[in-house]
């Protein structure tokens, strides 16, 4: 007799479901409610549908749809059937999609109703057996087909190392890489975060993140399900709507841009947030000013954490102790972080180095890229995150930026974040991004791209003014040689500044003229 426990992530999440099947799981904008009982039954229908289509354990199911209740059923149905869920950003265009399908060779492709003809053509090219549609209203051929199936399903046994999902990294250089995440990776991270962030009976999560990314799909949904909590399940982030919903929520998860936009809402007050016990931020750096302003306005100290597609969360500020602005806190329980120089020697406290991570949540490897996978792990099996950071005296970690964003000018290292913080602190500056631009003499020249405030202080900013102010406070080699003014910094959907786009823009708008 096989007594092995089922390590299927769904089985682990299921243990958190409330005893009452009528308990609310997803609360929709129109007041509709999906109960935990329905979630269990509907995910069973989807699992049955997948099996009927010949989807076998380990087969990929590629999904490019808007956020919806049915998309959650499909995700859980994939887990239950032992299929590998492969969500894709709806923003991806034809040639990106074609790459993902040809690379991942899914058995099934679920697309939005609109680009169906295109989807069929791409699926043919990639040898995908089935194409179904799923609309954001839950309509379409997939939901119709699922409705024909039984609402019970015996979740397929999985072991911790079996794949649960592949997420293509937002990689800004080279070919996008499919990060393979196992049932064990996802379960380990979910269980730690659920405990660390103090999830408790009565919690309600305001869910406004997209669900094609680890933040909204794994971090948010897994914590809520493990806790048997309801989610106020909104199709997208909207600051005014978020403010109006906060009195019904106890936990909010967002990217830094959400917090900037919340602060622009006059309705965001301490009173409005009185019932919230935790505001979490991640996926991109939260400016210290945003952290401070949020605290001053609402009385809440945002808890910032850090992680990436290749493993979910790696560090977090503490729940019960000081949450330090500008830092991402400590390694999660069970996670080891090393900060090393290029030779692999541990950096001293306060010294910037490459961040390495090891833990049960760290991904299995890149899909069909064994070489790349090997390169990204050390001999001791630490994953090279590609981020740079430092420990402070108390063990808090600060992220300095991506290794590839490091600027080497005349052989000297310049960390963009150091300069960005100084420029951001100048009167009239909304925010800034520092990049290296190619230069025949120095290799790269430090360049700063600045968003000005639309007021007199902003109008008064000049290239010379910024350069002179910096010359007075930092070493000459770190001082930007050129300043560009732009209306906005390019950001991806997770709020990350796209420095590759800035670097590509040979002539960012409105090149400042030295005065
Ligand atoms: P992604 O794989 O899209 O989740 O992006 C992961 C990357 O986002 C990390 O490697 C970091 O560069 C960045 N990141 C995530 N969280 C933070 C944070 N709290 N502070 C600074 N950078 C972050």
XYZ file of C-alpha atoms and ligand atoms in Angstrom:
538
model
C 0.000 0.000 0.000
C 1.284 3.463 -0.858
C 0.987 5.636 2.222
C 2.887 8.621 0.783
C 1.196 11.936 1.521
C -0.065 13.886 -1.419
C 2.217 16.912 -1.817
C -0.018 18.442 -4.450
C -0.199 22.152 -3.573
C -3.992 22.059 -3.891
C -4.218 19.452 -1.120
C -2.163 21.704 1.132
C -4.278 24.779 0.330
C -7.434 22.735 0.870
C -6.473 22.151 4.481
C -6.988 25.874 5.051
C -10.475 25.991 3.510
C -13.212 26.767 6.062
C -15.380 23.900 7.339
C -18.475 25.761 6.101
C -18.636 25.312 2.312
C -20.808 28.429 2.075
C -18.034 30.626 3.490
C -17.115 33.378 1.012
C -13.932 32.976 -1.003
C -14.146 35.497 -3.837
C -16.301 38.591 -3.402
C -16.883 40.296 -6.727
C -17.427 43.958 -7.568
C -21.104 43.321 -8.401
C -21.674 41.774 -4.974
C -21.577 38.205 -6.314
C -19.880 35.688 -4.075
C -17.987 32.497 -4.908
C -17.971 30.279 -1.834
C -15.170 27.923 -0.865
C -17.523 25.029 -1.683
C -18.039 26.402 -5.192
C -14.318 26.933 -5.644
C -13.727 23.278 -4.802
C -16.467 22.070 -7.137
C -15.659 24.352 -10.050
C -11.953 23.583 -9.907
C -12.984 19.905 -10.052
C -14.960 20.547 -13.270
C -11.910 22.188 -14.829
C -9.654 19.339 -13.705
C -12.098 16.834 -15.227
C -12.160 18.832 -18.455
C -8.368 18.842 -18.648
C -8.209 15.083 -18.137
C -10.900 14.572 -20.792
C -8.748 16.569 -23.230
C -5.871 14.210 -22.653
C -3.900 16.622 -20.470
C -1.544 14.434 -18.493
C 0.575 15.097 -15.431
C 3.339 17.493 -16.407
C 1.581 18.778 -19.546
C 1.599 22.555 -19.848
C -1.593 24.599 -19.986
C -0.821 28.050 -21.408
C -3.248 30.780 -20.394
C -3.491 34.335 -21.650
C -6.715 35.748 -20.255
C -7.950 38.699 -18.211
C -8.221 38.260 -14.471
C -11.467 36.457 -13.635
C -13.033 33.959 -11.277
C -12.898 31.318 -14.005
C -9.158 31.900 -14.381
C -8.777 31.022 -10.683
C -10.856 27.851 -11.191
C -8.623 26.965 -14.119
C -5.438 27.530 -12.110
C -6.657 25.307 -9.292
C -8.001 22.775 -11.813
C -4.522 22.555 -13.333
C -2.954 21.915 -9.929
C -5.539 19.230 -9.179
C -5.041 17.494 -12.520
C -1.253 17.599 -12.153
C -0.925 19.910 -15.166
C 1.601 22.750 -15.288
C -0.062 26.180 -15.269
C 1.576 28.714 -17.559
C 0.044 32.177 -17.201
C 0.958 34.959 -19.611
C 0.537 38.706 -19.442
C -2.361 39.850 -21.615
C -0.104 42.609 -22.873
C 2.044 40.126 -24.805
C 1.765 40.540 -28.552
C 1.815 38.001 -31.318
C 5.535 37.359 -31.693
C 6.065 37.099 -27.927
C 3.157 34.709 -27.626
C 4.379 32.625 -30.492
C 7.751 32.303 -28.765
C 6.161 31.175 -25.499
C 3.914 28.622 -27.182
C 6.696 27.171 -29.310
C 9.028 27.056 -26.325
C 6.603 25.604 -23.785
C 4.703 23.327 -26.224
C 1.533 23.288 -24.128
C -1.200 20.755 -24.760
C -3.854 23.387 -24.274
C -3.901 27.124 -24.940
C -6.583 29.235 -23.307
C -6.938 32.670 -24.869
C -9.219 35.663 -24.722
C -12.205 35.546 -27.080
C -10.843 38.377 -29.258
C -7.678 37.140 -30.978
C -9.082 33.656 -31.614
C -8.113 33.361 -35.286
C -4.617 34.443 -34.480
C -4.525 32.052 -31.533
C -5.504 29.126 -33.760
C -2.766 29.980 -36.225
C -0.134 30.262 -33.502
C -1.325 27.087 -31.819
C -0.988 25.207 -35.099
C 2.562 26.408 -35.485
C 3.420 25.347 -31.938
C 1.646 22.007 -32.225
C -0.871 22.827 -29.481
C -3.656 20.247 -29.444
C -6.525 22.409 -28.127
C -7.439 26.074 -28.075
C -10.246 27.367 -25.855
C -11.536 30.835 -25.084
C -12.169 32.376 -21.727
C -13.668 35.852 -21.388
C -13.277 38.091 -18.353
C -17.017 37.612 -17.675
C -16.418 33.877 -17.341
C -17.965 33.186 -20.784
C -16.356 31.376 -23.693
C -15.800 27.846 -24.882
C -13.647 26.812 -21.906
C -16.270 27.600 -19.257
C -18.969 26.008 -21.419
C -16.950 22.825 -21.775
C -16.097 22.746 -18.051
C -19.788 23.072 -17.148
C -20.398 19.700 -18.805
C -18.134 17.957 -16.316
C -18.566 16.458 -12.862
C -18.018 18.647 -9.835
C -15.979 16.071 -7.975
C -12.393 15.145 -8.724
C -9.755 13.223 -6.797
C -6.757 15.565 -6.769
C -3.858 13.843 -8.522
C -1.048 12.812 -6.148
C 2.125 14.842 -6.656
C 5.458 14.852 -4.963
C 7.117 18.098 -3.919
C 9.475 18.187 -6.888
C 6.746 17.811 -9.529
C 6.147 20.950 -11.571
C 3.124 23.111 -10.778
C 3.771 26.198 -12.895
C 6.055 27.851 -15.394
C 6.276 31.626 -15.369
C 8.250 33.417 -18.021
C 10.424 36.049 -16.416
C 9.913 39.608 -17.479
C 13.611 39.416 -18.511
C 14.700 42.605 -20.172
C 17.717 41.115 -21.908
C 18.048 37.961 -23.958
C 15.317 35.405 -24.499
C 12.607 35.234 -21.845
C 13.192 32.260 -19.580
C 10.503 29.955 -18.215
C 11.012 29.604 -14.468
C 9.846 26.137 -13.407
C 8.181 26.100 -9.993
C 7.295 22.869 -8.241
C 4.419 22.054 -5.911
C 7.004 21.990 -3.110
C 8.405 25.437 -4.035
C 4.992 27.070 -3.976
C 3.786 25.287 -0.848
C 6.944 26.111 1.110
C 6.680 29.814 0.345
C 2.936 29.995 0.985
C 3.199 28.300 4.384
C 6.040 30.566 5.546
C 4.374 33.810 4.409
C 1.018 32.842 5.861
C 2.635 32.347 9.258
C 5.088 35.254 9.107
C 2.492 37.841 8.146
C 0.172 36.736 10.910
C -2.827 35.630 8.885
C -5.715 35.025 11.287
C -9.437 34.315 11.414
C -11.438 37.287 10.193
C -8.856 38.430 7.641
C -10.133 39.791 4.331
C -7.668 40.384 1.490
C -8.211 43.206 -0.970
C -6.964 41.592 -4.195
C -6.286 44.081 -7.006
C -3.095 42.598 -8.480
C -2.949 40.834 -11.844
C -2.871 37.036 -11.670
C -0.359 36.296 -14.433
C 2.466 37.184 -12.024
C 3.790 35.495 -8.862
C 2.717 38.394 -6.649
C -1.020 38.249 -7.362
C -1.270 34.574 -8.264
C 0.885 32.912 -5.642
C 1.662 35.309 -2.793
C -1.814 36.821 -2.558
C -4.102 33.926 -3.481
C -2.177 31.233 -1.618
C -2.084 33.223 1.629
C -5.832 33.872 1.455
C -6.726 30.255 0.601
C -4.443 28.826 3.283
C -6.246 31.078 5.719
C -9.709 30.234 4.392
C -10.254 33.981 3.990
C -12.454 35.932 1.617
C -10.820 38.054 -1.061
C -12.373 41.246 -2.398
C -11.524 40.154 -5.918
C -11.225 43.170 -8.203
C -10.382 43.002 -11.901
C -7.594 45.562 -11.608
C -6.104 48.231 -9.421
C -8.037 51.455 -9.201
C -6.957 53.872 -6.484
C -10.352 55.453 -5.784
C -12.007 52.045 -5.698
C -9.265 50.722 -3.387
C -9.867 53.582 -0.959
C -13.587 52.836 -0.950
C -12.978 49.123 -0.284
C -10.329 49.473 2.445
C -12.906 49.623 5.272
C -13.962 46.072 4.295
C -10.392 44.685 4.175
C -7.734 43.734 6.727
C -4.826 43.046 4.352
C -3.752 44.844 1.183
C -0.981 43.777 -1.172
C 0.371 46.110 -3.809
C 3.285 47.210 -5.918
C 4.850 50.607 -5.057
C 2.939 52.396 -7.833
C -0.322 51.471 -6.090
C 0.850 53.242 -2.946
C 1.879 56.354 -4.887
C -1.562 56.417 -6.488
C -3.349 55.774 -3.197
C -1.540 58.772 -1.714
C -2.865 60.931 -4.554
C -6.412 60.162 -3.316
C -7.680 62.707 -0.795
C -9.990 60.006 0.594
C -7.020 57.998 1.876
C -7.090 58.730 5.602
C -6.229 56.966 8.817
C -9.913 56.514 9.471
C -10.482 54.853 6.100
C -7.651 52.381 6.854
C -8.584 51.801 10.495
C -9.662 48.190 9.918
C -6.597 47.221 7.884
C -3.944 45.381 9.872
C -1.323 45.010 7.141
C -0.230 46.850 4.002
C 2.364 44.913 1.997
C 4.537 46.138 -0.848
C 6.875 44.429 -3.262
C 7.872 43.570 -6.857
C 9.752 46.861 -7.177
C 11.509 49.257 -4.782
C 9.255 51.326 -2.550
C 10.607 54.848 -2.256
C 11.421 55.877 1.301
C 9.331 59.028 0.713
C 6.291 56.910 -0.164
C 6.853 54.761 2.935
C 7.101 57.889 5.135
C 4.203 59.716 3.520
C 1.952 56.674 3.843
C 2.790 56.417 7.525
C 2.184 60.103 8.123
C -1.173 60.007 6.319
C -2.609 56.710 7.542
C -0.593 55.732 10.604
C 0.325 52.455 8.836
C 3.880 51.217 8.342
C 4.033 49.438 4.985
C 5.727 46.045 5.198
C 8.123 45.720 2.260
C 9.359 42.361 1.070
C 11.525 41.130 -1.780
C 11.461 38.227 -4.160
C 11.292 37.251 -7.774
C 9.554 34.928 -10.203
C 12.307 32.339 -9.645
C 11.064 31.443 -6.178
C 8.435 33.811 -4.864
C 9.486 35.629 -1.724
C 13.009 35.575 -0.292
C 12.991 38.292 2.398
C 10.487 40.263 4.401
C 10.428 43.028 6.919
C 9.164 41.677 10.224
C 5.503 41.675 11.160
C 5.991 42.217 14.871
C 9.213 44.229 14.980
C 10.542 47.348 13.276
C 9.702 47.623 9.563
C 12.527 49.666 8.182
C 11.745 51.891 5.185
C 14.071 51.511 2.198
C 14.931 47.937 3.247
C 13.380 44.573 2.421
C 13.949 43.143 5.891
C 15.437 39.760 6.724
C 15.704 36.394 4.949
C 12.481 34.405 5.421
C 12.599 31.590 7.966
C 14.296 28.630 6.297
C 15.906 30.859 3.642
C 19.608 31.676 3.516
C 20.812 34.843 1.832
C 24.454 35.475 1.066
C 25.844 38.720 -0.236
C 29.163 38.174 -2.012
C 31.626 39.946 -4.262
C 32.287 38.790 -7.827
C 34.815 36.223 -6.546
C 32.213 34.753 -4.191
C 33.761 36.172 -1.001
C 31.152 37.306 1.547
C 30.761 41.082 1.593
C 31.222 42.872 4.905
C 28.264 44.483 6.636
C 27.379 47.631 4.711
C 29.260 46.528 1.591
C 27.307 46.072 -1.630
C 27.511 42.669 -3.292
C 25.620 40.075 -5.330
C 22.627 38.514 -3.611
C 22.532 34.701 -3.519
C 19.623 32.722 -2.126
C 18.924 29.183 -1.040
C 15.653 27.807 0.255
C 12.826 25.372 -0.411
C 10.994 28.001 -2.472
C 13.839 28.510 -4.967
C 12.769 27.302 -8.390
C 13.792 24.063 -10.074
C 15.428 25.701 -13.099
C 14.693 27.316 -16.439
C 12.482 25.370 -18.816
C 14.559 23.609 -21.456
C 17.653 25.669 -20.552
C 19.874 23.321 -18.525
C 22.999 25.334 -19.359
C 21.466 28.628 -18.269
C 20.157 26.943 -15.120
C 23.625 25.639 -14.243
C 25.134 29.092 -14.770
C 22.652 30.681 -12.399
C 23.463 28.426 -9.439
C 26.699 28.295 -7.449
C 28.418 25.027 -6.612
C 26.693 25.117 -3.244
C 23.373 25.443 -5.058
C 22.704 29.065 -4.165
C 20.684 30.862 -6.834
C 22.307 33.999 -8.224
C 19.450 36.475 -8.109
C 21.135 39.082 -10.302
C 20.279 41.675 -7.653
C 22.797 43.658 -5.659
C 22.319 44.583 -2.050
C 23.841 44.964 1.384
C 23.190 43.957 4.972
C 23.109 46.712 7.574
C 24.363 46.329 11.154
C 21.044 44.903 12.290
C 20.777 42.393 9.444
C 18.213 44.296 7.357
C 18.817 43.947 3.625
C 18.709 46.855 1.192
C 18.359 46.157 -2.532
C 20.626 48.386 -4.579
C 19.421 47.280 -8.005
C 19.986 44.721 -10.709
C 23.589 43.708 -11.422
C 23.084 44.595 -15.051
C 22.089 48.130 -14.027
C 25.431 48.671 -12.324
C 27.315 51.409 -14.162
C 31.043 51.093 -14.746
C 32.470 54.426 -15.737
C 36.190 54.758 -16.279
C 36.581 51.451 -14.427
C 34.726 52.674 -11.336
C 31.430 51.266 -10.061
C 28.419 53.494 -9.653
C 25.258 52.126 -8.052
C 22.275 53.890 -9.622
C 20.236 53.795 -6.438
C 22.702 55.962 -4.521
C 22.399 58.754 -7.092
C 18.646 58.271 -7.561
C 18.042 58.769 -3.842
C 19.949 62.044 -3.927
C 18.179 63.354 -7.008
C 14.785 62.253 -5.662
C 15.474 64.297 -2.554
C 15.959 67.535 -4.556
C 13.245 70.132 -4.541
C 11.062 69.914 -7.668
C 11.866 66.245 -8.460
C 9.095 63.626 -8.605
C 11.469 60.735 -9.267
C 14.533 59.777 -11.240
C 16.320 56.847 -12.852
C 20.053 56.603 -13.318
C 21.441 54.627 -16.267
C 24.757 54.153 -18.008
C 25.017 55.371 -21.603
C 27.783 54.064 -23.886
C 30.823 56.300 -24.128
C 33.991 55.712 -26.130
C 36.187 57.286 -23.488
C 34.715 56.112 -20.172
C 32.919 52.988 -21.345
C 29.724 54.316 -19.824
C 28.680 57.738 -18.633
C 26.361 58.232 -15.721
C 23.101 59.656 -16.978
C 20.059 60.660 -14.977
C 16.505 60.777 -16.291
C 14.337 63.069 -14.186
C 10.594 63.570 -13.829
C 9.945 67.143 -12.695
C 7.097 68.332 -10.517
C 4.616 70.481 -12.368
C 5.221 73.568 -10.260
C 7.704 76.392 -9.856
C 10.276 74.145 -8.147
C 10.045 71.689 -11.036
C 10.323 74.440 -13.629
C 13.439 75.766 -11.902
C 15.319 72.480 -12.311
C 18.118 72.529 -14.868
C 20.813 70.104 -15.914
C 23.541 72.340 -14.528
C 21.642 72.875 -11.293
C 21.307 69.130 -10.703
C 24.900 68.385 -11.665
C 26.291 71.167 -9.459
C 24.179 70.106 -6.491
C 25.518 66.560 -6.811
C 29.124 67.698 -7.295
C 28.941 69.272 -3.854
C 28.022 66.017 -2.128
C 29.461 63.013 -4.019
C 32.659 61.904 -5.714
C 33.106 63.365 -9.177
C 33.002 60.020 -11.007
C 29.500 59.381 -9.671
C 28.095 62.712 -10.807
C 25.890 62.325 -13.892
C 27.395 63.843 -17.016
C 23.997 64.326 -18.588
C 20.460 64.941 -17.438
C 17.284 64.224 -19.377
C 13.841 65.423 -18.395
C 10.838 63.229 -19.212
C 7.145 63.314 -18.301
C 7.094 59.761 -16.893
C 9.473 56.878 -16.363
C 8.550 53.795 -18.432
C 7.224 51.072 -16.111
C 5.987 47.545 -16.667
C 2.705 46.299 -15.211
C 4.370 45.379 -11.933
C 5.607 48.943 -11.479
C 9.248 48.255 -12.322
C 11.118 51.052 -14.090
C 12.204 49.664 -17.464
C 15.800 50.824 -17.586
C 16.343 48.885 -20.793
C 13.752 51.139 -22.450
C 15.502 54.227 -21.087
C 18.848 52.928 -22.334
C 17.383 52.225 -25.770
C 15.905 55.703 -26.104
C 18.773 57.333 -27.874
C 17.123 60.674 -27.562
C 14.884 60.831 -24.531
C 12.497 63.708 -24.881
C 13.517 67.216 -24.006
C 17.252 66.819 -23.531
C 18.195 69.418 -20.985
C 20.414 72.140 -22.298
C 23.115 73.270 -19.882
C 22.351 76.730 -18.666
P 9.884 39.566 -10.964
O 10.589 38.310 -11.328
O 9.095 40.174 -12.071
O 9.047 39.403 -9.721
O 11.012 40.629 -10.620
C 11.917 40.376 -9.600
C 12.819 41.540 -9.398
O 12.094 42.675 -8.903
C 13.864 41.282 -8.350
O 14.938 40.538 -8.871
C 14.239 42.687 -7.936
O 15.147 43.254 -8.862
C 12.908 43.427 -8.035
N 12.234 43.534 -6.730
C 11.266 42.778 -6.232
N 10.885 43.212 -5.004
C 11.667 44.280 -4.731
C 11.785 45.185 -3.630
N 10.994 45.104 -2.569
N 12.724 46.150 -3.703
C 13.538 46.264 -4.781
N 13.464 45.466 -5.857
C 12.534 44.484 -5.836
